[in-house]
Amino acid sequence: MRRIDKGLLFSLVLGAVLRLLPLWEWSRRACIRDECTYRELAAGLARGDGMEGTRGWLWAPGYPSVIAAHAEVFGWINSVKYTQVAVATLTIWLLWRFTRAHFGARAATIAACLYALNPTHIFYASSLWSECFYTALLFGTVNAIGWARGEAPGAASDPHAGRWQRGVVVGALLGACVLFRGVATYLLPCALLAILWGRWRIAKAWRTGLAAVVAAAVVVAPYSAYATQKFGAFVVSDRTLGQMMWLGNNDYQPVTFDFGNGVLSDKLFDRIQATGRPHCAYQADPVRQDACELAAGVAWIQRHPAEFLKRMPLRVSQMLTPHSLLTRNLRTGRWHGLPEWFDELLIGAVAVFSFTVLVGGTVGLFARGRGWYAVAAVVVVGYHVAAIACLAGLSRYRVPLEPLWMVFAGGLLADPRGAWTGLRLSPWRFFGMLVVTGILLALMLRFLPAGWRGWRTW
């Protein structure tokens, strides 16, 4: 019997334990913002009301449905958090396995630990947010693409490697991503590019891509048909684009909800709203409400094209702030009972992990990134960043993207000398690394001081 790798075992056990501890200590803490909305939506599903609009938003159904199922089966909404611990543990294993195939066992252990010990990811696994599931589904989709291409661990001797049927798994996972978060609706071209990269003239690759498209449509179609019929207008998964437009393309600066660079109180939020374009007149139909907000947002951009472009770096900085919603919870006392020094240690650790993953991953990408995975990681992350640049930024939007960069960070930290040699031998990679890393640092550093009271930016 094959022994489990010690590095993998360490990251799996410690990752699971660190996610269980907050559940045992703070399992009954009150919900906050989106957590409360998820509870409301899940309760409606459990009553048989189906998906409903909430304050003008129509959210994706995936996570509320999972919560509702746990409430039905276990009689306790928070039981979903224990499933999230299991999902996070699965993600650790996927990350270790995938990184080992690309950069070796040492890199795999480092990448797995970057996820397992990461305070931000620990926080989301023990909270009522969709990040834990979406992270696993998104990274699982990328893993499945490698498997479908016949380039996953163990695939070299697999006689079924590259068969089109494996595209069905890619499409099913991608469809699940769409049902958990509407932004994934437009990820299909990214997946197809990764499937076909370097294989443009191979018919089997095109069949795999077609299978992925069909499978994604089959997974999403039942809910899309249901929501379209219920709300009287076409719905794929969610209808929240108009609300995001209202938050990020308005007379006030783009609104976010992180500590130090966002809005924490309802009173302050009301004050800010009063200075901008008001909401469309409330309609019971969330699809019409969203369409109205979207049209108003587009009109604002047409009137203020220079301001729209000027705000793009701000929105991305809001997304790339090295802090997270854990910082907000610690600063506002929601994780009570911890010594003040431990709060400060955690807040510092959040920032350190963020810089290690994002900056280390970027350097590692240029130094060691090759082939289809480098392309897939860049287009998936680039697509999400571009969407945020046009709408509104929040630190939690980058969380599901981080494992894609942890692979490269693991490759860098496992062999920094080899990475340096690779950069030195390729001037264009070295120059690209300097430029991109410089831009990334400028965007991340903007709100670094926000984690400590009295500061907002440099």
CSV table of C-alpha atoms in Angstrom, one decimal:
chain,number,residue,atom,x,y,z
A,1,MET,CA,0.0,0.0,0.0
A,2,ARG,CA,1.4,3.4,-1.0
A,3,ARG,CA,2.2,5.7,1.9
A,4,ILE,CA,0.7,9.2,2.0
A,5,ASP,CA,3.2,12.0,1.5
A,6,LYS,CA,4.2,13.6,4.8
A,7,GLY,CA,3.8,17.1,3.5
A,8,LEU,CA,0.4,16.3,2.2
A,9,LEU,CA,-0.6,14.7,5.5
A,10,PHE,CA,0.6,17.7,7.4
A,11,SER,CA,-1.3,20.2,5.3
A,12,LEU,CA,-4.5,18.1,5.3
A,13,VAL,CA,-4.6,17.5,9.1
A,14,LEU,CA,-3.6,21.0,10.1
A,15,GLY,CA,-5.8,22.6,7.5
A,16,ALA,CA,-8.8,20.7,8.7
A,17,VAL,CA,-8.1,21.4,12.4
A,18,LEU,CA,-7.6,25.1,11.9
A,19,ARG,CA,-10.9,25.3,10.1
A,20,LEU,CA,-12.7,23.4,12.8
A,21,LEU,CA,-11.5,25.5,15.7
A,22,PRO,CA,-13.4,28.6,14.7
A,23,LEU,CA,-16.6,26.5,14.3
A,24,TRP,CA,-16.3,25.2,17.8
A,25,GLU,CA,-15.6,28.6,19.3
A,26,TRP,CA,-17.8,31.0,17.2
A,27,SER,CA,-20.4,28.7,15.6
A,28,ARG,CA,-23.3,30.7,17.0
A,29,ARG,CA,-22.1,34.2,16.1
A,30,ALA,CA,-24.6,36.4,14.4
A,31,CYS,CA,-24.6,36.6,10.6
A,32,ILE,CA,-23.4,39.8,8.8
A,33,ARG,CA,-24.5,41.3,5.5
A,34,ASP,CA,-24.4,38.6,2.7
A,35,GLU,CA,-24.4,35.8,5.3
A,36,CYS,CA,-27.8,37.0,6.4
A,37,THR,CA,-29.1,37.1,2.9
A,38,TYR,CA,-27.9,33.6,2.2
A,39,ARG,CA,-29.8,32.5,5.3
A,40,GLU,CA,-33.0,34.2,4.1
A,41,LEU,CA,-32.7,32.7,0.6
A,42,ALA,CA,-32.0,29.2,2.0
A,43,ALA,CA,-35.1,29.6,4.3
A,44,GLY,CA,-37.2,30.5,1.3
A,45,LEU,CA,-36.0,27.4,-0.6
A,46,ALA,CA,-36.7,25.2,2.4
A,47,ARG,CA,-40.3,26.6,2.5
A,48,GLY,CA,-40.7,25.7,-1.2
A,49,ASP,CA,-40.8,29.3,-2.4
A,50,GLY,CA,-37.9,28.8,-4.8
A,51,MET,CA,-35.3,31.5,-5.5
A,52,GLU,CA,-36.5,35.0,-4.8
A,53,GLY,CA,-35.2,38.4,-5.3
A,54,THR,CA,-33.7,40.1,-2.4
A,55,ARG,CA,-33.6,43.9,-2.2
A,56,GLY,CA,-33.4,44.2,-6.0
A,57,TRP,CA,-30.8,41.4,-6.4
A,58,LEU,CA,-31.4,38.0,-7.9
A,59,TRP,CA,-28.5,35.9,-6.6
A,60,ALA,CA,-27.1,32.7,-8.1
A,61,PRO,CA,-28.9,29.6,-6.6
A,62,GLY,CA,-25.9,27.3,-5.8
A,63,TYR,CA,-24.9,28.3,-2.3
A,64,PRO,CA,-28.4,29.0,-1.0
A,65,SER,CA,-29.5,25.6,-2.3
A,66,VAL,CA,-26.6,23.9,-0.5
A,67,ILE,CA,-27.5,25.7,2.8
A,68,ALA,CA,-31.1,24.8,2.4
A,69,ALA,CA,-30.3,21.1,1.8
A,70,HIS,CA,-28.2,21.0,5.0
A,71,ALA,CA,-31.0,22.7,6.9
A,72,GLU,CA,-33.4,20.0,5.7
A,73,VAL,CA,-31.1,17.0,6.3
A,74,PHE,CA,-29.5,18.1,9.5
A,75,GLY,CA,-32.0,20.6,10.9
A,76,TRP,CA,-29.2,23.2,11.3
A,77,ILE,CA,-28.1,25.8,8.8
A,78,ASN,CA,-24.6,26.0,10.2
A,79,SER,CA,-24.0,22.3,9.5
A,80,VAL,CA,-23.0,23.5,6.0
A,81,LYS,CA,-19.8,24.8,7.6
A,82,TYR,CA,-18.6,21.3,8.4
A,83,THR,CA,-19.1,20.4,4.8
A,84,GLN,CA,-17.1,23.4,3.9
A,85,VAL,CA,-14.2,22.1,6.0
A,86,ALA,CA,-14.4,18.9,4.0
A,87,VAL,CA,-14.5,20.9,0.7
A,88,ALA,CA,-11.5,22.9,1.8
A,89,THR,CA,-9.6,19.7,2.7
A,90,LEU,CA,-10.4,18.4,-0.8
A,91,THR,CA,-9.0,21.6,-2.2
A,92,ILE,CA,-5.8,21.2,-0.3
A,93,TRP,CA,-5.4,17.7,-1.8
A,94,LEU,CA,-6.2,19.0,-5.3
A,95,LEU,CA,-3.7,21.8,-4.9
A,96,TRP,CA,-0.9,19.5,-3.7
A,97,ARG,CA,-1.6,16.9,-6.4
A,98,PHE,CA,-1.7,19.5,-9.2
A,99,THR,CA,1.4,21.4,-8.0
A,100,ARG,CA,3.4,18.1,-7.6
A,101,ALA,CA,2.6,17.3,-11.3
A,102,HIS,CA,4.0,20.6,-12.4
A,103,PHE,CA,6.8,21.5,-10.0
A,104,GLY,CA,7.5,18.5,-7.8
A,105,ALA,CA,6.8,17.3,-4.2
A,106,ARG,CA,8.5,20.2,-2.4
A,107,ALA,CA,6.6,22.8,-4.3
A,108,ALA,CA,3.4,20.8,-3.8
A,109,THR,CA,3.8,20.9,0.0
A,110,ILE,CA,4.5,24.6,0.0
A,111,ALA,CA,1.4,25.4,-2.2
A,112,ALA,CA,-0.8,23.1,0.0
A,113,CYS,CA,0.4,24.9,3.1
A,114,LEU,CA,-0.2,28.3,1.6
A,115,TYR,CA,-3.9,27.3,1.4
A,116,ALA,CA,-4.1,25.1,4.5
A,117,LEU,CA,-2.6,27.7,6.9
A,118,ASN,CA,-4.0,30.8,5.2
A,119,PRO,CA,-6.1,32.8,7.7
A,120,THR,CA,-8.3,34.2,5.0
A,121,HIS,CA,-9.3,30.8,3.6
A,122,ILE,CA,-9.7,29.5,7.1
A,123,PHE,CA,-12.2,32.3,7.8
A,124,TYR,CA,-14.3,31.6,4.7
A,125,ALA,CA,-14.5,27.9,5.4
A,126,SER,CA,-16.0,28.6,8.8
A,127,SER,CA,-18.4,31.4,7.6
A,128,LEU,CA,-21.6,31.5,5.6
A,129,TRP,CA,-20.0,32.8,2.4
A,130,SER,CA,-19.8,31.0,-1.0
A,131,GLU,CA,-16.1,31.4,-1.4
A,132,CYS,CA,-15.1,28.0,-0.1
A,133,PHE,CA,-17.3,26.2,-2.6
A,134,TYR,CA,-16.6,28.5,-5.5
A,135,THR,CA,-12.8,28.2,-4.9
A,136,ALA,CA,-13.0,24.4,-5.0
A,137,LEU,CA,-15.2,24.4,-8.1
A,138,LEU,CA,-13.0,26.8,-10.0
A,139,PHE,CA,-9.7,25.1,-9.1
A,140,GLY,CA,-11.4,21.7,-9.7
A,141,THR,CA,-12.4,22.9,-13.2
A,142,VAL,CA,-8.8,23.7,-14.0
A,143,ASN,CA,-7.7,20.3,-12.6
A,144,ALA,CA,-10.3,18.7,-14.8
A,145,ILE,CA,-8.9,20.5,-17.9
A,146,GLY,CA,-5.5,19.0,-17.3
A,147,TRP,CA,-7.1,15.6,-16.8
A,148,ALA,CA,-9.1,16.0,-20.1
A,149,ARG,CA,-5.9,17.0,-21.9
A,150,GLY,CA,-4.2,13.9,-20.5
A,151,GLU,CA,-1.7,16.1,-18.6
A,152,ALA,CA,-2.9,15.5,-15.0
A,153,PRO,CA,-0.9,13.4,-12.5
A,154,GLY,CA,-0.8,9.8,-13.6
A,155,ALA,CA,-2.3,10.5,-17.0
A,156,ALA,CA,0.8,9.6,-19.0
A,157,SER,CA,0.0,5.9,-18.6
A,158,ASP,CA,-3.8,6.3,-18.8
A,159,PRO,CA,-5.2,4.8,-22.0
A,160,HIS,CA,-8.3,7.0,-21.7
A,161,ALA,CA,-6.3,10.3,-21.4
A,162,GLY,CA,-7.6,12.9,-23.8
A,163,ARG,CA,-10.9,11.2,-24.5
A,164,TRP,CA,-13.8,13.6,-25.2
A,165,GLN,CA,-15.9,12.2,-22.4
A,166,ARG,CA,-13.6,13.9,-19.9
A,167,GLY,CA,-14.7,17.2,-21.4
A,168,VAL,CA,-18.1,16.4,-19.8
A,169,VAL,CA,-16.5,16.6,-16.3
A,170,VAL,CA,-14.9,20.0,-17.2
A,171,GLY,CA,-18.3,21.3,-18.4
A,172,ALA,CA,-20.2,20.0,-15.4
A,173,LEU,CA,-17.8,21.7,-13.0
A,174,LEU,CA,-17.9,24.9,-15.0
A,175,GLY,CA,-21.7,24.8,-15.0
A,176,ALA,CA,-21.6,24.4,-11.2
A,177,CYS,CA,-19.3,27.5,-11.0
A,178,VAL,CA,-22.0,29.4,-12.9
A,179,LEU,CA,-24.7,28.3,-10.5
A,180,PHE,CA,-22.6,29.4,-7.6
A,181,ARG,CA,-21.5,32.8,-9.0
A,182,GLY,CA,-22.8,34.6,-12.0
A,183,VAL,CA,-19.4,36.0,-13.0
A,184,ALA,CA,-18.5,32.5,-14.1
A,185,THR,CA,-21.0,32.7,-16.9
A,186,TYR,CA,-18.4,34.0,-19.3
A,187,LEU,CA,-15.6,31.6,-18.2
A,188,LEU,CA,-16.4,29.1,-21.0
A,189,PRO,CA,-14.1,30.7,-23.6
A,190,CYS,CA,-11.3,30.6,-21.0
A,191,ALA,CA,-11.8,26.9,-20.5
A,192,LEU,CA,-12.0,26.2,-24.2
A,193,LEU,CA,-8.7,28.1,-24.8
A,194,ALA,CA,-7.0,26.0,-22.1
A,195,ILE,CA,-8.4,22.7,-23.6
A,196,LEU,CA,-7.3,23.6,-27.1
A,197,TRP,CA,-4.0,25.4,-26.3
A,198,GLY,CA,-1.2,23.8,-28.4
A,199,ARG,CA,-3.8,21.3,-29.9
A,200,TRP,CA,-5.6,23.4,-32.4
A,201,ARG,CA,-5.4,20.8,-35.2
A,202,ILE,CA,-6.3,17.8,-33.1
A,203,ALA,CA,-9.8,16.7,-33.7
A,204,LYS,CA,-10.0,14.9,-30.3
A,205,ALA,CA,-9.3,18.2,-28.5
A,206,TRP,CA,-12.2,19.9,-30.3
A,207,ARG,CA,-14.5,17.1,-29.4
A,208,THR,CA,-13.4,17.5,-25.8
A,209,GLY,CA,-14.2,21.2,-26.0
A,210,LEU,CA,-17.6,20.6,-27.5
A,211,ALA,CA,-18.4,18.1,-24.8
A,212,ALA,CA,-17.5,20.7,-22.2
A,213,VAL,CA,-19.8,23.3,-23.8
A,214,VAL,CA,-22.7,20.8,-24.0
A,215,ALA,CA,-22.2,19.6,-20.4
A,216,ALA,CA,-22.0,23.1,-19.0
A,217,ALA,CA,-25.2,24.0,-20.8
A,218,VAL,CA,-27.0,20.8,-19.5
A,219,VAL,CA,-26.0,21.7,-15.9
A,220,VAL,CA,-27.1,25.3,-16.1
A,221,ALA,CA,-30.2,24.9,-18.3
A,222,PRO,CA,-32.7,23.5,-15.8
A,223,TYR,CA,-32.3,26.4,-13.4
A,224,SER,CA,-32.0,28.9,-16.2
A,225,ALA,CA,-35.3,27.7,-17.7
A,226,TYR,CA,-37.0,27.8,-14.2
A,227,ALA,CA,-35.8,31.3,-13.4
A,228,THR,CA,-36.6,32.6,-16.9
A,229,GLN,CA,-40.1,31.3,-16.7
A,230,LYS,CA,-40.6,32.5,-13.1
A,231,PHE,CA,-39.3,36.1,-13.6
A,232,GLY,CA,-40.5,36.6,-17.2
A,233,ALA,CA,-37.1,37.4,-18.7
A,234,PHE,CA,-33.9,35.5,-19.6
A,235,VAL,CA,-31.8,34.5,-16.6
A,236,VAL,CA,-28.7,32.3,-16.8
A,237,SER,CA,-27.8,32.1,-13.1
A,238,ASP,CA,-28.1,35.5,-11.4
A,239,ARG,CA,-29.1,39.1,-12.2
A,240,THR,CA,-26.8,41.3,-10.2
A,241,LEU,CA,-24.8,43.2,-12.8
A,242,GLY,CA,-27.0,46.3,-12.5
A,243,GLN,CA,-26.5,46.5,-8.7
A,244,MET,CA,-22.7,46.1,-9.2
A,245,MET,CA,-22.9,49.0,-11.7
A,246,TRP,CA,-24.7,51.1,-9.1
A,247,LEU,CA,-22.0,50.4,-6.5
A,248,GLY,CA,-19.1,51.1,-8.8
A,249,ASN,CA,-20.3,53.5,-11.5
A,250,ASN,CA,-22.0,56.3,-9.6
A,251,ASP,CA,-21.3,59.9,-8.6
A,252,TYR,CA,-19.6,58.7,-5.4
A,253,GLN,CA,-16.4,56.7,-5.4
A,254,PRO,CA,-16.8,52.9,-5.8
A,255,VAL,CA,-18.3,51.4,-2.7
A,256,THR,CA,-16.6,48.4,-1.0
A,257,PHE,CA,-17.1,46.8,2.5
A,258,ASP,CA,-13.6,46.0,3.7
A,259,PHE,CA,-12.2,47.4,6.9
A,260,GLY,CA,-10.4,50.8,6.5
A,261,ASN,CA,-11.2,51.2,2.8
A,262,GLY,CA,-14.9,50.5,2.8
A,263,VAL,CA,-18.3,51.0,4.5
A,264,LEU,CA,-19.0,49.3,7.8
A,265,SER,CA,-22.1,51.0,9.1
A,266,ASP,CA,-25.6,51.4,7.6
A,267,LYS,CA,-25.6,55.0,8.6
A,268,LEU,CA,-22.5,55.8,6.6
A,269,PHE,CA,-23.8,53.8,3.7
A,270,ASP,CA,-27.0,55.8,3.7
A,271,ARG,CA,-24.9,59.0,3.8
A,272,ILE,CA,-22.8,57.9,0.8
A,273,GLN,CA,-25.9,56.8,-1.2
A,274,ALA,CA,-27.4,60.3,-0.8
A,275,THR,CA,-24.6,61.8,-2.7
A,276,GLY,CA,-25.0,59.7,-5.8
A,277,ARG,CA,-27.4,58.4,-8.4
A,278,PRO,CA,-30.5,57.0,-6.6
A,279,HIS,CA,-31.6,53.5,-7.1
A,280,CYS,CA,-34.3,52.8,-9.7
A,281,ALA,CA,-37.8,52.9,-8.3
A,282,TYR,CA,-38.2,49.6,-6.5
A,283,GLN,CA,-39.9,46.8,-8.4
A,284,ALA,CA,-41.0,43.5,-7.1
A,285,ASP,CA,-39.4,41.9,-10.2
A,286,PRO,CA,-35.6,41.7,-9.5
A,287,VAL,CA,-34.9,41.1,-13.2
A,288,ARG,CA,-36.6,44.4,-14.2
A,289,GLN,CA,-34.9,46.1,-11.3
A,290,ASP,CA,-31.5,44.8,-12.4
A,291,ALA,CA,-32.1,45.8,-16.1
A,292,CYS,CA,-33.0,49.4,-14.9
A,293,GLU,CA,-29.9,49.6,-12.8
A,294,LEU,CA,-27.8,48.3,-15.6
A,295,ALA,CA,-29.1,50.8,-18.1
A,296,ALA,CA,-28.6,53.6,-15.6
A,297,GLY,CA,-25.0,52.5,-15.0
A,298,VAL,CA,-24.2,52.3,-18.8
A,299,ALA,CA,-25.7,55.8,-19.2
A,300,TRP,CA,-23.4,57.1,-16.4
A,301,ILE,CA,-20.3,55.5,-18.1
A,302,GLN,CA,-21.3,57.2,-21.4
A,303,ARG,CA,-21.5,60.5,-19.6
A,304,HIS,CA,-18.3,60.0,-17.7
A,305,PRO,CA,-15.9,57.9,-19.8
A,306,ALA,CA,-12.7,59.4,-18.4
A,307,GLU,CA,-13.9,58.9,-14.8
A,308,PHE,CA,-14.8,55.3,-15.6
A,309,LEU,CA,-11.3,54.6,-16.8
A,310,LYS,CA,-9.7,56.6,-14.0
A,311,ARG,CA,-11.5,54.4,-11.4
A,312,MET,CA,-10.3,51.1,-12.8
A,313,PRO,CA,-7.1,51.0,-10.8
A,314,LEU,CA,-9.1,51.9,-7.7
A,315,ARG,CA,-11.5,49.0,-8.1
A,316,VAL,CA,-8.6,46.6,-8.7
A,317,SER,CA,-6.8,48.0,-5.6
A,318,GLN,CA,-10.0,47.4,-3.6
A,319,MET,CA,-10.0,43.8,-4.8
A,320,LEU,CA,-6.2,43.3,-4.2
A,321,THR,CA,-6.1,44.8,-0.7
A,322,PRO,CA,-3.8,42.5,1.3
A,323,HIS,CA,-6.4,42.4,4.0
A,324,SER,CA,-9.7,40.5,4.0
A,325,LEU,CA,-13.1,40.2,5.6
A,326,LEU,CA,-11.4,38.4,8.5
A,327,THR,CA,-9.6,41.7,9.2
A,328,ARG,CA,-13.0,43.4,9.4
A,329,ASN,CA,-14.4,40.8,11.7
A,330,LEU,CA,-11.4,41.0,14.0
A,331,ARG,CA,-11.4,44.9,14.1
A,332,THR,CA,-15.1,45.0,14.8
A,333,GLY,CA,-14.9,42.4,17.6
A,334,ARG,CA,-17.0,39.7,15.9
A,335,TRP,CA,-14.4,37.1,16.8
A,336,HIS,CA,-14.5,38.0,20.4
A,337,GLY,CA,-12.5,36.3,23.1
A,338,LEU,CA,-9.1,36.4,21.4
A,339,PRO,CA,-6.2,38.4,23.0
A,340,GLU,CA,-5.5,41.7,21.4
A,341,TRP,CA,-2.0,40.6,20.5
A,342,PHE,CA,-3.4,37.6,18.7
A,343,ASP,CA,-5.8,39.8,16.7
A,344,GLU,CA,-2.8,41.8,15.6
A,345,LEU,CA,-0.8,38.7,14.8
A,346,LEU,CA,-3.7,37.4,12.6
A,347,ILE,CA,-4.2,40.7,10.8
A,348,GLY,CA,-0.4,40.8,10.0
A,349,ALA,CA,-0.5,37.1,8.9
A,350,VAL,CA,-3.4,37.9,6.5
A,351,ALA,CA,-1.3,40.5,4.8
A,352,VAL,CA,1.8,38.3,4.7
A,353,PHE,CA,0.0,35.4,3.1
A,354,SER,CA,-1.6,37.8,0.6
A,355,PHE,CA,1.7,39.2,-0.5
A,356,THR,CA,3.3,35.7,-0.6
A,357,VAL,CA,0.6,34.3,-2.8
A,358,LEU,CA,0.0,37.2,-5.1
A,359,VAL,CA,3.6,38.5,-5.5
A,360,GLY,CA,5.3,35.1,-5.2
A,361,GLY,CA,2.8,33.6,-7.6
A,362,THR,CA,3.4,36.4,-10.2
A,363,VAL,CA,7.1,36.0,-10.0
A,364,GLY,CA,6.7,32.2,-10.2
A,365,LEU,CA,4.5,32.5,-13.2
A,366,PHE,CA,7.1,34.4,-15.2
A,367,ALA,CA,9.9,32.2,-14.0
A,368,ARG,CA,8.4,28.8,-14.3
A,369,GLY,CA,5.0,29.1,-16.0
A,370,ARG,CA,4.7,27.2,-19.2
A,371,GLY,CA,2.1,25.6,-21.5
A,372,TRP,CA,-1.6,25.3,-21.1
A,373,TYR,CA,-1.8,25.9,-17.3
A,374,ALA,CA,0.0,29.2,-17.5
A,375,VAL,CA,-2.4,30.3,-20.2
A,376,ALA,CA,-5.4,29.0,-18.2
A,377,ALA,CA,-4.4,30.7,-15.0
A,378,VAL,CA,-3.7,34.0,-16.7
A,379,VAL,CA,-6.9,34.2,-18.6
A,380,VAL,CA,-9.1,33.1,-15.7
A,381,VAL,CA,-7.5,35.5,-13.3
A,382,GLY,CA,-7.4,38.2,-16.0
A,383,TYR,CA,-11.1,37.8,-16.7
A,384,HIS,CA,-12.1,38.2,-13.1
A,385,VAL,CA,-9.8,41.2,-12.6
A,386,ALA,CA,-11.2,42.9,-15.8
A,387,ALA,CA,-14.8,42.3,-14.5
A,388,ILE,CA,-13.9,43.9,-11.2
A,389,ALA,CA,-12.1,46.8,-12.9
A,390,CYS,CA,-15.4,47.7,-14.6
A,391,LEU,CA,-17.7,47.3,-11.6
A,392,ALA,CA,-16.8,47.4,-7.9
A,393,GLY,CA,-14.0,45.7,-5.9
A,394,LEU,CA,-14.0,43.8,-2.7
A,395,SER,CA,-11.2,41.6,-1.2
A,396,ARG,CA,-13.4,38.5,-1.2
A,397,TYR,CA,-13.7,38.5,-5.0
A,398,ARG,CA,-10.0,37.6,-5.3
A,399,VAL,CA,-10.1,34.7,-2.8
A,400,PRO,CA,-11.2,31.9,-5.2
A,401,LEU,CA,-8.4,33.0,-7.6
A,402,GLU,CA,-5.6,32.6,-5.1
A,403,PRO,CA,-5.1,28.8,-5.5
A,404,LEU,CA,-4.3,29.3,-9.2
A,405,TRP,CA,-1.4,31.5,-8.1
A,406,MET,CA,-0.4,29.3,-5.1
A,407,VAL,CA,0.8,26.7,-7.7
A,408,PHE,CA,3.3,29.2,-9.1
A,409,ALA,CA,4.2,30.5,-5.6
A,410,GLY,CA,5.0,27.0,-4.6
A,411,GLY,CA,7.2,26.5,-7.6
A,412,LEU,CA,9.1,29.7,-6.8
A,413,LEU,CA,9.6,29.0,-3.1
A,414,ALA,CA,10.6,25.4,-3.7
A,415,ASP,CA,13.4,26.4,-6.0
A,416,PRO,CA,14.2,30.2,-6.0
A,417,ARG,CA,17.6,29.6,-7.5
A,418,GLY,CA,16.2,27.7,-10.5
A,419,ALA,CA,13.5,30.4,-10.9
A,420,TRP,CA,16.1,33.1,-10.9
A,421,THR,CA,18.1,31.2,-13.5
A,422,GLY,CA,15.0,30.9,-15.7
A,423,LEU,CA,14.3,34.6,-15.5
A,424,ARG,CA,17.9,35.5,-16.2
A,425,LEU,CA,18.0,33.4,-19.3
A,426,SER,CA,14.8,35.0,-20.7
A,427,PRO,CA,15.0,38.8,-20.9
A,428,TRP,CA,11.4,39.2,-21.9
A,429,ARG,CA,10.2,37.1,-18.9
A,430,PHE,CA,12.5,39.1,-16.6
A,431,PHE,CA,11.2,42.4,-18.0
A,432,GLY,CA,7.6,41.3,-17.9
A,433,MET,CA,8.0,40.1,-14.3
A,434,LEU,CA,9.4,43.5,-13.2
A,435,VAL,CA,6.6,45.4,-14.9
A,436,VAL,CA,3.7,43.3,-13.7
A,437,THR,CA,5.1,42.8,-10.2
A,438,GLY,CA,5.7,46.6,-9.9
A,439,ILE,CA,2.1,47.3,-11.0
A,440,LEU,CA,0.8,44.6,-8.6
A,441,LEU,CA,2.7,46.0,-5.7
A,442,ALA,CA,1.5,49.5,-6.3
A,443,LEU,CA,-2.1,48.2,-6.4
A,444,MET,CA,-1.7,46.1,-3.2
A,445,LEU,CA,0.2,48.7,-1.2
A,446,ARG,CA,-2.5,51.3,-1.7
A,447,PHE,CA,-4.7,49.9,1.1
A,448,LEU,CA,-2.1,48.1,3.1
A,449,PRO,CA,-2.3,50.6,6.0
A,450,ALA,CA,-6.1,50.2,6.1
A,451,GLY,CA,-5.8,47.1,8.3
A,452,TRP,CA,-4.6,49.3,11.2
A,453,ARG,CA,-6.8,52.0,12.8
A,454,GLY,CA,-6.4,55.6,11.8
A,455,TRP,CA,-5.1,54.7,8.3
A,456,ARG,CA,-6.8,54.3,4.9
A,457,THR,CA,-4.0,54.6,2.3
A,458,TRP,CA,-0.5,55.8,2.1
